[in-house]
Coordinates of C-alpha atoms in Angstrom, one line a residue:
M947 CA 102.4 117.1 -149.3
S948 CA 104.1 114.0 -148.1
N949 CA 103.1 110.7 -149.6
Q950 CA 104.0 109.0 -146.4
R951 CA 101.0 108.0 -144.3
Q952 CA 100.7 109.7 -141.0
Q953 CA 101.6 107.1 -138.3
K954 CA 98.8 106.3 -136.0
P955 CA 99.4 106.9 -132.3
T956 CA 100.0 103.7 -130.3
L957 CA 99.1 103.1 -126.7
T958 CA 102.0 102.4 -124.5
G959 CA 102.2 101.5 -120.8
Q960 CA 102.2 98.6 -118.4
R961 CA 99.6 95.8 -118.9
F962 CA 98.0 94.9 -115.6
K963 CA 97.2 91.4 -114.6
T964 CA 93.6 90.6 -113.8
R965 CA 93.0 91.0 -110.1
K966 CA 92.7 87.8 -108.2
R967 CA 89.3 88.8 -106.8
D968 CA 87.9 89.4 -110.3
E969 CA 88.9 85.9 -111.6
K970 CA 85.9 83.5 -111.6
E971 CA 86.7 80.8 -109.1
R972 CA 86.1 77.3 -110.0
F973 CA 83.3 75.7 -108.0
D974 CA 85.1 73.2 -105.8
P975 CA 83.3 72.3 -102.6
S976 CA 85.8 69.7 -101.5
Q977 CA 88.0 72.1 -99.4
F978 CA 84.9 73.8 -98.0
Q979 CA 83.5 70.3 -97.0
E980 CA 86.9 69.4 -95.4
S981 CA 86.8 72.5 -93.2
I982 CA 83.2 72.0 -92.1
V983 CA 83.6 68.3 -91.4
Q984 CA 86.7 68.9 -89.4
G985 CA 85.0 71.6 -87.3
L986 CA 81.9 69.3 -86.7
N987 CA 84.2 66.4 -85.7
Q988 CA 85.9 68.6 -83.1
T989 CA 82.6 70.0 -81.7
G990 CA 80.9 66.6 -81.6
T991 CA 77.5 66.3 -80.1
D992 CA 77.7 69.7 -78.3
L993 CA 75.2 71.7 -80.4
E994 CA 76.0 74.9 -78.6
A995 CA 79.6 74.5 -79.7
V996 CA 78.4 73.6 -83.3
A997 CA 76.4 76.9 -83.5
K998 CA 79.4 78.9 -82.3
F999 CA 81.7 77.1 -84.8
L1000 CA 79.3 77.8 -87.7
D1001 CA 79.0 81.5 -86.6
A1002 CA 82.7 82.0 -86.6
S1003 CA 83.4 80.0 -89.8
G1004 CA 81.0 82.3 -91.8
A1005 CA 83.7 85.0 -91.7
K1006 CA 86.4 82.7 -93.2
L1007 CA 84.4 80.3 -95.5
D1008 CA 82.3 81.2 -98.5
Y1009 CA 78.8 80.3 -97.2
R1010 CA 77.1 82.1 -100.0
R1011 CA 78.8 80.0 -102.6
Y1012 CA 78.6 76.7 -100.9
A1013 CA 75.3 77.0 -99.0
E1014 CA 73.9 73.7 -100.4
T1015 CA 77.1 71.8 -99.4
L1016 CA 76.9 73.4 -95.9
F1017 CA 73.3 72.3 -95.4
D1018 CA 73.9 68.8 -96.9
I1019 CA 76.7 68.3 -94.3
L1020 CA 74.6 69.5 -91.4
V1021 CA 71.7 67.2 -92.3
A1022 CA 73.3 64.1 -93.8
G1023 CA 77.0 64.3 -92.8
G1024 CA 78.3 65.0 -96.3
M1025 CA 77.4 66.2 -99.8
L1026 CA 74.4 64.5 -101.3
A1027 CA 74.3 63.0 -104.8
P1028 CA 71.0 63.2 -106.8
G1029 CA 68.6 60.8 -105.2
G1030 CA 69.8 61.3 -101.6
T1031 CA 72.9 59.1 -101.4
L1032 CA 76.2 60.4 -99.9
S1033 CA 79.0 61.2 -102.3
D1034 CA 81.7 58.6 -101.8
D1035 CA 84.7 60.7 -102.8
M1036 CA 84.5 63.1 -99.9
T1037 CA 85.1 63.0 -96.2
C1038 CA 81.9 62.8 -94.1
T1039 CA 81.0 63.3 -90.5
E1040 CA 79.0 61.3 -88.0
F1041 CA 77.9 64.5 -86.3
C1042 CA 74.8 65.5 -88.2
L1043 CA 71.0 65.4 -88.0
F1044 CA 70.7 62.0 -89.6
K1045 CA 73.0 60.4 -87.0
A1046 CA 71.4 62.2 -84.1
Q1047 CA 68.9 60.7 -81.6
E1048 CA 65.4 60.4 -82.9
D1049 CA 63.5 62.5 -80.4
M1050 CA 61.8 65.9 -80.3
E1051 CA 64.3 67.4 -77.8
T1052 CA 67.3 66.7 -80.1
M1053 CA 65.4 67.9 -83.2
Q1054 CA 64.5 71.1 -81.4
A1055 CA 68.2 71.6 -80.5
Y1056 CA 69.1 71.1 -84.2
A1057 CA 66.4 73.6 -85.2
Q1058 CA 68.1 76.1 -83.0
V1059 CA 71.4 75.5 -84.8
F1060 CA 69.8 76.3 -88.1
N1061 CA 67.8 79.2 -86.7
K1062 CA 71.0 80.9 -85.2
L1063 CA 72.9 80.3 -88.4
I1064 CA 70.2 81.9 -90.6
R1065 CA 69.7 84.8 -88.3
R1066 CA 73.4 85.5 -88.4
Y1067 CA 73.8 85.1 -92.2
K1068 CA 70.4 86.3 -93.6
Y1069 CA 71.5 85.5 -97.2
L1070 CA 71.3 81.8 -96.4
E1071 CA 67.5 82.0 -95.8
K1072 CA 66.5 81.3 -99.4
G1073 CA 69.1 78.6 -99.9
F1074 CA 67.9 76.9 -96.8
E1075 CA 64.3 76.7 -98.0
E1076 CA 65.5 75.3 -101.3
E1077 CA 67.6 72.7 -99.4
I1078 CA 64.5 71.5 -97.5
K1079 CA 62.5 71.3 -100.8
K1080 CA 65.4 69.2 -102.3
L1081 CA 65.7 66.9 -99.2
L1082 CA 61.9 66.2 -99.4
L1083 CA 62.3 65.1 -103.1
F1084 CA 65.1 62.7 -101.9
L1085 CA 63.0 61.0 -99.2
K1086 CA 63.1 57.6 -101.0
G1087 CA 66.9 57.6 -100.7
F1088 CA 66.7 58.0 -96.9
T1089 CA 66.1 55.4 -94.2
E1090 CA 62.9 55.4 -92.2
S1091 CA 64.7 56.9 -89.2
E1092 CA 66.3 59.6 -91.3
R1093 CA 62.9 60.5 -92.8
N1094 CA 61.4 60.7 -89.3
K1095 CA 64.1 63.0 -88.1
L1096 CA 63.7 65.2 -91.1
A1097 CA 59.9 65.3 -90.7
M1098 CA 60.3 66.3 -87.0
L1099 CA 62.8 69.0 -87.8
T1100 CA 60.7 70.4 -90.7
G1101 CA 57.6 70.6 -88.5
I1102 CA 59.6 72.6 -85.9
L1103 CA 61.1 74.9 -88.6
L1104 CA 57.6 75.5 -90.0
A1105 CA 56.3 76.3 -86.5
N1106 CA 59.2 78.7 -85.9
G1107 CA 58.6 80.4 -89.2
N1108 CA 62.1 79.6 -90.4
I1109 CA 60.7 78.2 -93.7
S1110 CA 57.4 78.7 -95.6
A1111 CA 54.8 76.0 -96.0
S1112 CA 55.4 76.2 -99.7
I1113 CA 58.1 73.5 -99.2
L1114 CA 55.3 71.0 -98.9
S1115 CA 54.8 71.1 -102.7
S1116 CA 57.8 68.7 -102.9
L1117 CA 55.6 66.0 -101.2
F1118 CA 53.3 66.1 -104.2
N1119 CA 56.0 64.5 -106.3
E1120 CA 54.4 61.7 -108.3
N1121 CA 56.8 59.0 -107.2
L1122 CA 56.7 59.9 -103.5
V1123 CA 52.9 59.9 -103.7
K1124 CA 52.6 56.7 -105.6
E1125 CA 54.8 54.8 -103.1
G1126 CA 53.0 56.2 -100.1
V1127 CA 56.1 58.0 -98.8
S1128 CA 54.3 61.5 -98.8
P1129 CA 51.4 60.9 -96.5
C1130 CA 53.6 58.9 -94.1
F1131 CA 56.1 61.8 -93.9
A1132 CA 53.3 64.4 -93.7
V1133 CA 51.9 62.6 -90.6
K1134 CA 55.2 62.9 -88.7
L1135 CA 55.6 66.5 -89.9
F1136 CA 52.2 67.6 -88.8
K1137 CA 52.5 65.9 -85.4
S1138 CA 55.8 67.8 -84.9
W1139 CA 54.3 71.1 -86.1
L1140 CA 51.2 70.7 -83.9
S1141 CA 53.3 69.9 -80.8
E1142 CA 54.6 73.5 -81.2
K1143 CA 51.6 75.4 -82.5
D1144 CA 47.8 75.0 -82.6
I1145 CA 45.7 74.1 -85.7
N1146 CA 44.7 77.7 -86.3
S1147 CA 48.4 78.7 -86.6
V1148 CA 49.1 75.7 -88.9
A1149 CA 46.0 76.6 -91.0
A1150 CA 47.0 80.2 -91.4
S1151 CA 50.5 79.2 -92.6
L1152 CA 49.0 76.8 -95.1
R1153 CA 46.5 79.4 -96.4
K1154 CA 49.2 82.0 -96.8
V1155 CA 50.9 80.0 -99.5
G1156 CA 47.8 78.3 -101.0
M1157 CA 48.6 74.9 -99.5
D1158 CA 45.3 74.7 -97.6
N1159 CA 43.4 73.3 -100.7
R1160 CA 46.2 71.0 -101.8
L1161 CA 46.6 68.5 -99.0
M1162 CA 44.6 65.8 -100.9
E1163 CA 47.5 65.7 -103.4
L1164 CA 49.4 63.7 -100.8
F1165 CA 47.5 60.7 -102.1
P1166 CA 47.3 59.2 -105.6
A1167 CA 44.3 60.3 -107.8
N1168 CA 42.3 57.1 -107.1
K1169 CA 42.5 57.7 -103.3
R1170 CA 42.1 61.5 -103.4
S1171 CA 38.8 61.7 -101.6
C1172 CA 37.8 63.5 -98.4
E1173 CA 36.8 60.1 -96.8
H1174 CA 40.2 58.5 -97.5
F1175 CA 42.1 61.5 -96.3
S1176 CA 40.0 61.8 -93.2
K1177 CA 40.4 58.2 -92.2
Y1178 CA 44.1 58.1 -92.8
F1179 CA 44.9 61.2 -90.7
T1180 CA 42.3 60.4 -88.0
D1181 CA 43.7 56.8 -87.7
A1182 CA 47.2 58.4 -87.3
G1183 CA 46.0 60.5 -84.4
L1184 CA 45.7 63.8 -86.4
K1185 CA 41.9 64.5 -86.2
E1186 CA 42.6 68.3 -86.4
I1187 CA 44.2 67.9 -89.8
S1188 CA 41.4 65.6 -90.9
D1189 CA 38.8 68.1 -89.8
F1190 CA 40.7 71.0 -91.4
A1191 CA 40.9 69.3 -94.8
R1192 CA 37.2 68.3 -94.6
N1193 CA 36.3 72.0 -93.8
Q1194 CA 38.5 73.2 -96.7
Q1195 CA 36.9 70.9 -99.1
S1196 CA 33.5 72.0 -97.9
I1197 CA 34.4 75.6 -98.5
G1198 CA 35.7 74.8 -101.9
A1199 CA 32.5 72.9 -102.8
R1200 CA 30.4 75.9 -101.5
K1201 CA 32.4 78.3 -103.7
E1202 CA 31.9 76.1 -106.7
L1203 CA 28.2 75.8 -105.9
Q1204 CA 27.8 79.5 -105.6
K1205 CA 29.5 80.1 -108.9
E1206 CA 27.3 77.5 -110.6
L1207 CA 24.1 79.1 -109.1
E1208 CA 25.2 82.5 -110.4
D1209 CA 25.7 81.0 -113.8
L1210 CA 22.3 79.3 -113.8
M1211 CA 20.7 82.6 -112.8
S1212 CA 22.6 84.6 -115.4
C1213 CA 21.5 82.1 -118.1
G1214 CA 17.9 82.6 -117.0
E1215 CA 17.3 78.9 -116.1
P1216 CA 13.8 78.1 -114.9
L1217 CA 13.5 78.4 -111.0
K1218 CA 12.1 74.8 -110.7
D1219 CA 15.3 73.5 -112.3
I1220 CA 17.5 75.6 -110.1
I1221 CA 15.6 74.4 -107.0
A1222 CA 16.0 70.7 -108.1
Y1223 CA 19.7 71.3 -108.7
V1224 CA 20.1 72.9 -105.2
R1225 CA 18.2 70.0 -103.5
E1226 CA 20.5 67.5 -105.2
E1227 CA 23.6 69.4 -104.1
I1228 CA 22.3 69.5 -100.5
K1229 CA 22.0 65.8 -100.5
K1230 CA 25.3 65.1 -102.3
N1231 CA 27.5 67.5 -100.2
N1232 CA 25.6 67.1 -96.9
I1233 CA 25.0 70.9 -96.7
S1234 CA 22.6 72.3 -94.1
E1235 CA 19.7 74.4 -95.1
Q1236 CA 21.1 77.3 -93.1
T1237 CA 24.4 77.2 -95.1
M1238 CA 22.5 76.8 -98.4
I1239 CA 20.2 79.8 -97.8
G1240 CA 23.3 82.0 -97.2
L1241 CA 24.8 80.7 -100.5
I1242 CA 21.5 81.3 -102.4
W1243 CA 21.2 84.8 -101.1
S1244 CA 24.8 85.7 -102.1
S1245 CA 24.2 84.1 -105.6
V1246 CA 20.9 86.0 -106.1
M1247 CA 22.6 89.3 -105.1
S1248 CA 25.7 88.7 -107.3
S1249 CA 23.8 87.7 -110.4
V1250 CA 22.8 91.3 -111.3
E1251 CA 24.6 94.7 -111.9
W1252 CA 23.2 97.1 -109.3
N1253 CA 22.4 100.7 -110.0
K1254 CA 24.7 103.1 -108.2
K1255 CA 21.9 105.5 -107.2
E1256 CA 20.4 104.8 -103.8
E1257 CA 16.9 105.9 -104.9
L1258 CA 16.9 103.5 -107.9
V1259 CA 18.6 100.5 -106.3
T1260 CA 15.7 99.8 -103.9
E1261 CA 13.2 99.5 -106.7
Q1262 CA 15.6 97.3 -108.7
A1263 CA 16.3 95.1 -105.6
I1264 CA 12.5 94.6 -104.9
K1265 CA 11.9 93.7 -108.6
H1266 CA 14.8 91.2 -108.6
L1267 CA 14.0 89.6 -105.3
K1268 CA 10.3 89.2 -106.2
Q1269 CA 11.5 87.1 -109.2
Y1270 CA 13.6 84.9 -107.0
S1271 CA 11.4 84.7 -103.9
P1272 CA 10.2 81.1 -104.8
L1273 CA 13.8 80.0 -104.7
L1274 CA 14.4 81.6 -101.3
K1275 CA 11.1 80.2 -100.0
A1276 CA 12.1 76.6 -101.0
F1277 CA 15.1 76.7 -98.6
T1278 CA 13.6 78.5 -95.6
S1279 CA 11.5 75.7 -94.2
Q1280 CA 13.1 76.0 -90.8
G1281 CA 13.0 79.0 -88.4
L1282 CA 16.8 78.9 -88.2
S1283 CA 17.1 79.2 -92.0
E1284 CA 14.8 82.3 -91.9
L1285 CA 16.9 83.9 -89.2
T1286 CA 20.1 83.1 -91.2
L1287 CA 18.6 84.8 -94.2
L1288 CA 17.6 87.9 -92.1
L1289 CA 21.2 88.2 -90.8
K1290 CA 22.6 87.8 -94.4
I1291 CA 20.2 90.6 -95.6
Q1292 CA 21.3 92.8 -92.6
E1293 CA 25.0 92.2 -93.4
Y1294 CA 24.5 92.8 -97.1
C1295 CA 22.7 96.1 -96.6
Y1296 CA 25.3 97.3 -94.2
D1297 CA 28.3 96.3 -96.4
N1298 CA 26.7 97.8 -99.5
I1299 CA 25.9 101.4 -98.5
H1300 CA 23.4 102.0 -101.4
F1301 CA 21.2 99.3 -99.7
M1302 CA 21.1 100.9 -96.2
K1303 CA 17.6 102.3 -96.8
A1304 CA 16.3 99.2 -98.6
F1305 CA 16.5 96.8 -95.7
Q1306 CA 12.9 97.3 -94.4
K1307 CA 11.4 97.1 -97.9
I1308 CA 13.3 93.8 -98.7
V1309 CA 12.1 92.2 -95.4
V1310 CA 8.5 93.3 -96.0
L1311 CA 8.6 91.9 -99.5
L1312 CA 9.9 88.5 -98.3
Y1313 CA 7.3 88.5 -95.5
K1314 CA 4.6 89.0 -98.1
A1315 CA 6.1 86.3 -100.3
D1316 CA 6.0 83.8 -97.4
V1317 CA 9.8 83.5 -97.2
L1318 CA 10.0 85.1 -93.7
S1319 CA 7.5 84.5 -90.9
E1320 CA 6.4 86.9 -88.1
E1321 CA 8.2 84.7 -85.5
A1322 CA 11.6 85.0 -87.3
I1323 CA 11.3 88.8 -87.9
L1324 CA 10.3 89.4 -84.2
K1325 CA 13.1 87.2 -82.9
W1326 CA 15.6 89.1 -85.2
Y1327 CA 14.2 92.4 -83.9
N1328 CA 14.2 91.6 -80.2
E1329 CA 17.4 89.6 -79.8
A1330 CA 19.0 88.0 -82.8
H1331 CA 20.2 91.0 -84.8
Q1332 CA 23.8 91.7 -85.5
A1333 CA 25.6 94.9 -84.3
K1334 CA 26.2 96.0 -87.9
G1335 CA 24.0 99.0 -88.6
K1336 CA 21.7 97.9 -85.8
S1337 CA 20.3 101.3 -84.8
V1338 CA 19.5 102.2 -88.5
F1339 CA 17.8 98.9 -89.3
L1340 CA 15.9 98.6 -86.0
E1341 CA 14.6 102.1 -86.5
Q1342 CA 13.5 101.2 -90.1
M1343 CA 11.7 98.1 -88.8
K1344 CA 10.0 99.7 -85.8
K1345 CA 6.6 100.5 -87.4
F1346 CA 6.4 97.2 -89.2
V1347 CA 7.3 95.3 -86.0
E1348 CA 4.5 97.2 -84.2
W1349 CA 2.1 96.2 -86.9
L1350 CA 3.2 92.6 -86.7
K1351 CA 2.7 92.6 -82.9
N1352 CA -0.8 94.1 -83.2
A1353 CA -1.7 91.5 -85.9
E1354 CA -0.5 88.7 -83.7
E1355 CA -2.6 90.1 -80.8
G1356 CA -5.6 90.4 -83.1
K1357 CA -5.2 86.8 -84.2
H1358 CA -4.9 85.7 -80.6
L1359 CA -8.2 87.5 -79.7
V1360 CA -10.0 85.9 -82.6
S1361 CA -8.8 82.4 -81.5
V1362 CA -9.9 83.1 -77.9
C1363 CA -13.4 84.3 -79.0
H1364 CA -13.8 81.1 -81.0

């Protein structure tokens, strides 16, 4: 056996260079900026030509890599440094949003440029939204006129659905709020948005991203009240936004109140204490008795785990409602409140199928407990009922209503004889 070690095989062959496309390019936006600025200087104020230039350039230039640079140039004329100032070391253009005329027509034309660009290059969508969020954080670095143009453009983009209302979160930045920049910008933005869409459309967009309950954050903590918000936006000619915010706060207060009521009931608080608490809340939040009886009904019905068997749930409901009838009685002092309660019961029994057969028994119980009057029940039966389960519930109530009518006639005869 040879003492010589066996020689290991070696790999031979040509060593390939790394392909150009696989090499990580250095991030260098200067050349990209030069190309865009040059193109914008040639197209000038003709925004149709600008849109065509941007469409064609996407095939030659790396929009995906330099999206932020592209949007900075189209808005401010050049690359923006942190804080919103233009970078000195690069060529800028005068043909951009910030140098354009401050009117809605021009801003709509600019919105079309962005719209066409993003429709053509869908991958820019996310980057564009991020750009708007960034620009809003830089508001203090812009002039009043630049802010106005940006607010108008943002309102139009929101109306067109090019960006989501989640961008408004940038306006809750502490420094912008403290210096009063946020509400001022929001006024311009909402005026622009409402010139394109109605308040229902605006409200739907805000709700979609949970911004409907956050508008108060445009103001510092010491001014974050419904009164201050309402006055500020009403004085600025935006009563729709003021009313919307007031309504949102009212909905929020009602949800909190309902939860608090459910907790009090679950803890077994005495009814007199719950009634006193509700009376205080009515006064404090200016809630009508009709609204309150709806809340109380929902709270009463949510504070218990219901049996799944139809034959047992009626008995359980009667027992439960008997206990809480003094609470319901305390807030049905008006005919309209009684009618509201009847409609809530109808709705509840229809939506919760196990309760379909319990409707008549619940109404009779509340009639006997002096919560519902004959007048309210007859009005509901004859004209004020809802369509939900109408035939079932009217049939259930038929005999009781006949009895009520006879009782009424009997009372009338007695009074005539006297």
